[in-house]
Amino acid sequence: FSNCSHLEQISVDSKNSKYVSIDNVLFTKDLQALIFYPCKNKQTKYTIPSSVTTIGRSAFSNCTSLTQITIPSSVTSIGNQSFFECSSLTDITIPSSVTSIGNKAFSKCSSLTQITIPSSVTSIGGGSFSECSSLTQITIPSSVTSIGEGAFSHCSKIAQITIPSSVTSIGEGAFFKCSSLTQIIIPSLVTSIGNGAFFKCSSLTQITIPSSVT
């Protein structure tokens, strides 16, 4: 149902053995996975039920009315494009139960100003926070070992970011067009920096590349 921009409600037959609808939101029958939230739902705030462990691919994609989403501590996985283009979203907290953030999970959340990635996360998916044009602050924990392709590309307001010493690889275009970034220190465990990782970082005045980079 991705990009069904006028969809307001989803109903599921009570006899359906696989799926259920609660307040017009589609879940698996056991309520462990949130499958889809209708784009045209007019609510500005939504709390994901505490039974949910997985937020599905494109589950909240293009939900432009939502300003706040509460993710419970039961959630361990945020799927690809889960919150893609939630352009009004200003407030979201990723709980410490989350271990994986999918590709483009928060891409084009243009009203999001800050985000803290919990220490349970080990990898940041490709384009996870790309085109978050209002993002000024992001905290990457020391548990992260890889920063995916285009993870923070087009985040034009981030002036400073600390790459933790645990990171071993920086993907292609990871910080592409982060035009406010002035300084970057690459930690000593990094062995590879992808093509265009810092391309068009036009305010960058200082960068340190360690001897570990091959």
mmCIF file of C-alpha atoms in Angstrom:
data_model
loop_
_atom_site.group_PDB
_atom_site.id
_atom_site.type_symbol
_atom_site.label_atom_id
_atom_site.label_comp_id
_atom_site.label_asym_id
_atom_site.label_seq_id
_atom_site.Cartn_x
_atom_site.Cartn_y
_atom_site.Cartn_z
ATOM 1 C CA PHE A 1 0.000 0.000 0.000
ATOM 2 C CA SER A 2 3.063 2.244 -0.196
ATOM 3 C CA ASN A 3 2.389 5.660 -1.797
ATOM 4 C CA CYS A 4 -1.396 5.204 -1.643
ATOM 5 C CA SER A 5 -1.553 8.861 -0.646
ATOM 6 C CA HIS A 6 -5.355 9.037 -0.173
ATOM 7 C CA LEU A 7 -5.735 5.868 1.892
ATOM 8 C CA GLU A 8 -7.521 6.676 5.180
ATOM 9 C CA GLN A 9 -8.466 3.327 6.645
ATOM 10 C CA ILE A 10 -7.764 -0.394 6.419
ATOM 11 C CA SER A 11 -10.316 -2.993 7.496
ATOM 12 C CA VAL A 12 -9.607 -6.700 7.983
ATOM 13 C CA ASP A 13 -12.232 -9.434 8.101
ATOM 14 C CA SER A 14 -12.489 -10.862 11.627
ATOM 15 C CA LYS A 15 -12.031 -14.353 10.212
ATOM 16 C CA ASN A 16 -8.677 -13.505 8.651
ATOM 17 C CA SER A 17 -6.033 -15.734 10.249
ATOM 18 C CA LYS A 18 -2.994 -13.595 9.321
ATOM 19 C CA TYR A 19 -3.871 -9.926 9.773
ATOM 20 C CA VAL A 20 -5.823 -7.563 11.987
ATOM 21 C CA SER A 21 -6.695 -3.869 11.860
ATOM 22 C CA ILE A 22 -6.632 -1.698 14.991
ATOM 23 C CA ASP A 23 -7.774 1.915 14.585
ATOM 24 C CA ASN A 24 -7.358 1.434 10.818
ATOM 25 C CA VAL A 25 -3.703 0.403 11.173
ATOM 26 C CA LEU A 26 -2.667 -2.952 9.714
ATOM 27 C CA PHE A 27 -0.866 -5.499 11.949
ATOM 28 C CA THR A 28 -0.050 -9.180 11.862
ATOM 29 C CA LYS A 29 -2.608 -11.201 13.816
ATOM 30 C CA ASP A 30 -0.223 -11.645 16.780
ATOM 31 C CA LEU A 31 0.322 -7.840 16.889
ATOM 32 C CA GLN A 32 4.102 -8.323 16.723
ATOM 33 C CA ALA A 33 4.561 -6.529 13.403
ATOM 34 C CA LEU A 34 3.106 -3.189 12.332
ATOM 35 C CA ILE A 35 2.581 -3.571 8.587
ATOM 36 C CA PHE A 36 1.059 -0.301 7.429
ATOM 37 C CA TYR A 37 -0.283 2.996 8.727
ATOM 38 C CA PRO A 38 -2.620 4.742 6.220
ATOM 39 C CA CYS A 39 -1.005 7.850 4.715
ATOM 40 C CA LYS A 40 -4.165 9.964 4.829
ATOM 41 C CA ASN A 41 -4.816 9.375 8.540
ATOM 42 C CA LYS A 42 -5.180 12.868 10.023
ATOM 43 C CA GLN A 43 -3.744 12.085 13.470
ATOM 44 C CA THR A 44 -0.666 14.110 14.414
ATOM 45 C CA LYS A 45 0.523 11.733 17.163
ATOM 46 C CA TYR A 46 0.666 7.958 17.261
ATOM 47 C CA THR A 47 1.850 5.451 19.875
ATOM 48 C CA ILE A 48 2.881 2.056 18.538
ATOM 49 C CA PRO A 49 1.406 -0.770 20.699
ATOM 50 C CA SER A 50 3.805 -2.387 23.182
ATOM 51 C CA SER A 51 3.333 -5.825 21.577
ATOM 52 C CA VAL A 52 5.114 -4.742 18.383
ATOM 53 C CA THR A 53 8.679 -5.981 17.804
ATOM 54 C CA THR A 54 9.014 -5.115 14.111
ATOM 55 C CA ILE A 55 8.100 -1.974 12.181
ATOM 56 C CA GLY A 56 7.632 -3.134 8.600
ATOM 57 C CA ARG A 57 9.038 -1.815 5.353
ATOM 58 C CA SER A 58 7.451 1.550 4.410
ATOM 59 C CA ALA A 59 5.043 1.206 7.380
ATOM 60 C CA PHE A 60 4.729 4.988 7.911
ATOM 61 C CA SER A 61 6.030 6.093 4.516
ATOM 62 C CA ASN A 62 4.604 9.468 3.365
ATOM 63 C CA CYS A 63 2.548 9.967 6.543
ATOM 64 C CA THR A 64 2.839 13.737 6.316
ATOM 65 C CA SER A 65 0.383 14.551 9.144
ATOM 66 C CA LEU A 66 2.347 12.824 11.902
ATOM 67 C CA THR A 67 4.487 15.086 14.082
ATOM 68 C CA GLN A 68 5.209 12.616 16.883
ATOM 69 C CA ILE A 69 5.566 8.824 16.955
ATOM 70 C CA THR A 70 6.246 6.830 20.107
ATOM 71 C CA ILE A 71 8.188 3.596 19.575
ATOM 72 C CA PRO A 72 7.876 1.106 22.485
ATOM 73 C CA SER A 73 10.843 -0.722 24.027
ATOM 74 C CA SER A 74 9.551 -3.982 22.552
ATOM 75 C CA VAL A 75 10.682 -2.957 19.048
ATOM 76 C CA THR A 76 13.963 -4.512 17.875
ATOM 77 C CA SER A 77 13.830 -3.812 14.142
ATOM 78 C CA ILE A 78 12.979 -0.736 12.065
ATOM 79 C CA GLY A 79 12.462 -1.777 8.440
ATOM 80 C CA ASN A 80 13.588 -0.165 5.195
ATOM 81 C CA GLN A 81 11.850 3.172 4.527
ATOM 82 C CA SER A 82 9.726 2.753 7.679
ATOM 83 C CA PHE A 83 9.382 6.513 8.230
ATOM 84 C CA PHE A 84 10.378 7.653 4.736
ATOM 85 C CA GLU A 85 9.189 11.191 3.941
ATOM 86 C CA CYS A 86 7.334 11.749 7.215
ATOM 87 C CA SER A 87 7.909 15.417 6.476
ATOM 88 C CA SER A 88 6.129 16.809 9.579
ATOM 89 C CA LEU A 89 7.820 14.480 12.076
ATOM 90 C CA THR A 90 9.649 16.512 14.731
ATOM 91 C CA ASP A 91 9.771 14.101 17.647
ATOM 92 C CA ILE A 92 10.827 10.453 17.666
ATOM 93 C CA THR A 93 12.928 8.428 20.096
ATOM 94 C CA ILE A 94 14.584 5.193 19.048
ATOM 95 C CA PRO A 95 14.497 2.859 22.094
ATOM 96 C CA SER A 96 17.546 0.922 23.274
ATOM 97 C CA SER A 97 15.877 -2.343 22.233
ATOM 98 C CA VAL A 98 16.422 -1.543 18.530
ATOM 99 C CA THR A 99 19.355 -3.407 16.954
ATOM 100 C CA SER A 100 18.882 -2.561 13.268
ATOM 101 C CA ILE A 101 17.826 0.536 11.329
ATOM 102 C CA GLY A 102 16.882 -0.224 7.724
ATOM 103 C CA ASN A 103 17.844 1.549 4.511
ATOM 104 C CA LYS A 104 16.243 4.998 4.163
ATOM 105 C CA ALA A 105 14.344 4.402 7.428
ATOM 106 C CA PHE A 106 14.152 8.136 8.241
ATOM 107 C CA SER A 107 15.047 9.550 4.824
ATOM 108 C CA LYS A 108 13.343 12.856 3.909
ATOM 109 C CA CYS A 109 12.072 13.479 7.449
ATOM 110 C CA SER A 110 12.645 17.141 6.706
ATOM 111 C CA SER A 111 11.314 18.523 10.032
ATOM 112 C CA LEU A 112 13.431 16.270 12.259
ATOM 113 C CA THR A 113 16.046 18.398 14.049
ATOM 114 C CA GLN A 114 17.847 15.836 16.216
ATOM 115 C CA ILE A 115 18.129 12.099 16.701
ATOM 116 C CA THR A 116 19.928 9.809 19.126
ATOM 117 C CA ILE A 117 20.853 6.349 17.924
ATOM 118 C CA PRO A 118 20.866 3.912 20.887
ATOM 119 C CA SER A 119 23.915 1.858 21.853
ATOM 120 C CA SER A 120 22.143 -1.353 20.809
ATOM 121 C CA VAL A 121 22.510 -0.454 17.103
ATOM 122 C CA THR A 122 25.574 -1.882 15.318
ATOM 123 C CA SER A 123 25.005 -0.695 11.749
ATOM 124 C CA ILE A 124 23.351 2.326 10.155
ATOM 125 C CA GLY A 125 21.635 1.352 6.915
ATOM 126 C CA GLY A 126 22.126 3.021 3.553
ATOM 127 C CA GLY A 127 20.414 6.405 3.337
ATOM 128 C CA SER A 128 18.947 5.989 6.841
ATOM 129 C CA PHE A 129 18.929 9.736 7.543
ATOM 130 C CA SER A 130 19.492 11.103 4.041
ATOM 131 C CA GLU A 131 17.801 14.399 3.116
ATOM 132 C CA CYS A 132 16.874 15.178 6.726
ATOM 133 C CA SER A 133 17.375 18.817 5.837
ATOM 134 C CA SER A 134 16.597 20.227 9.331
ATOM 135 C CA LEU A 135 18.793 17.769 11.229
ATOM 136 C CA THR A 136 21.401 19.697 13.221
ATOM 137 C CA GLN A 137 22.441 17.108 15.782
ATOM 138 C CA ILE A 138 22.947 13.355 15.681
ATOM 139 C CA THR A 139 24.581 11.024 18.175
ATOM 140 C CA ILE A 140 26.228 7.850 16.883
ATOM 141 C CA PRO A 141 26.984 5.328 19.669
ATOM 142 C CA SER A 142 30.226 3.375 20.057
ATOM 143 C CA SER A 143 28.385 0.150 19.189
ATOM 144 C CA VAL A 144 28.179 1.144 15.491
ATOM 145 C CA THR A 145 30.790 -0.536 13.278
ATOM 146 C CA SER A 146 29.600 0.537 9.831
ATOM 147 C CA ILE A 147 27.990 3.645 8.353
ATOM 148 C CA GLY A 148 25.984 2.739 5.267
ATOM 149 C CA GLU A 149 25.951 4.203 1.792
ATOM 150 C CA GLY A 150 24.516 7.729 1.784
ATOM 151 C CA ALA A 151 23.541 7.401 5.465
ATOM 152 C CA PHE A 152 23.656 11.161 6.144
ATOM 153 C CA SER A 153 23.739 12.544 2.598
ATOM 154 C CA HIS A 154 22.098 15.940 2.006
ATOM 155 C CA CYS A 155 21.911 16.661 5.759
ATOM 156 C CA SER A 156 22.841 20.239 5.017
ATOM 157 C CA LYS A 157 22.531 21.642 8.571
ATOM 158 C CA ILE A 158 24.781 19.197 10.441
ATOM 159 C CA ALA A 159 27.877 21.208 11.393
ATOM 160 C CA GLN A 160 29.588 18.604 13.540
ATOM 161 C CA ILE A 161 29.439 14.843 13.841
ATOM 162 C CA THR A 162 31.556 12.425 15.850
ATOM 163 C CA ILE A 163 32.341 9.084 14.262
ATOM 164 C CA PRO A 164 32.917 6.635 17.134
ATOM 165 C CA SER A 165 36.154 4.649 17.375
ATOM 166 C CA SER A 166 34.241 1.397 16.761
ATOM 167 C CA VAL A 167 33.535 2.243 13.095
ATOM 168 C CA THR A 168 35.565 0.254 10.548
ATOM 169 C CA SER A 169 33.911 1.335 7.274
ATOM 170 C CA ILE A 170 32.297 4.482 5.874
ATOM 171 C CA GLY A 171 30.022 3.800 2.902
ATOM 172 C CA GLU A 172 29.801 5.545 -0.458
ATOM 173 C CA GLY A 173 28.363 9.048 -0.227
ATOM 174 C CA ALA A 174 27.865 8.647 3.540
ATOM 175 C CA PHE A 175 28.182 12.413 4.150
ATOM 176 C CA PHE A 176 27.575 13.587 0.579
ATOM 177 C CA LYS A 177 26.547 17.258 0.416
ATOM 178 C CA CYS A 178 26.668 17.826 4.188
ATOM 179 C CA SER A 179 27.425 21.426 3.299
ATOM 180 C CA SER A 180 27.628 22.762 6.896
ATOM 181 C CA LEU A 181 30.113 20.135 8.113
ATOM 182 C CA THR A 182 33.353 21.896 9.041
ATOM 183 C CA GLN A 183 35.470 19.172 10.597
ATOM 184 C CA ILE A 184 35.673 15.398 10.576
ATOM 185 C CA ILE A 185 37.916 12.986 12.435
ATOM 186 C CA ILE A 186 38.066 9.462 11.078
ATOM 187 C CA PRO A 187 38.801 6.933 13.840
ATOM 188 C CA SER A 188 41.799 4.601 13.808
ATOM 189 C CA LEU A 189 39.887 1.373 13.020
ATOM 190 C CA VAL A 190 38.509 2.581 9.685
ATOM 191 C CA THR A 191 40.007 0.673 6.750
ATOM 192 C CA SER A 192 37.785 1.857 3.896
ATOM 193 C CA ILE A 193 36.128 5.138 2.870
ATOM 194 C CA GLY A 194 33.614 4.739 0.033
ATOM 195 C CA ASN A 195 33.462 6.766 -3.180
ATOM 196 C CA GLY A 196 32.103 10.273 -2.683
ATOM 197 C CA ALA A 197 31.865 9.826 1.100
ATOM 198 C CA PHE A 198 32.526 13.540 1.700
ATOM 199 C CA PHE A 199 31.749 14.836 -1.796
ATOM 200 C CA LYS A 200 30.449 18.450 -1.831
ATOM 201 C CA CYS A 201 31.098 19.037 1.882
ATOM 202 C CA SER A 202 31.795 22.640 0.908
ATOM 203 C CA SER A 203 32.405 23.961 4.455
ATOM 204 C CA LEU A 204 34.904 21.252 5.414
ATOM 205 C CA THR A 205 38.186 22.858 6.490
ATOM 206 C CA GLN A 206 39.866 19.962 8.278
ATOM 207 C CA ILE A 207 39.915 16.190 7.931
ATOM 208 C CA THR A 208 42.155 13.569 9.538
ATOM 209 C CA ILE A 209 42.651 10.246 7.781
ATOM 210 C CA PRO A 210 44.324 7.590 9.958
ATOM 211 C CA SER A 211 47.028 5.164 8.829
ATOM 212 C CA SER A 212 44.539 2.280 9.059
ATOM 213 C CA VAL A 213 42.781 3.418 5.882
ATOM 214 C CA THR A 214 43.884 1.325 2.920
#
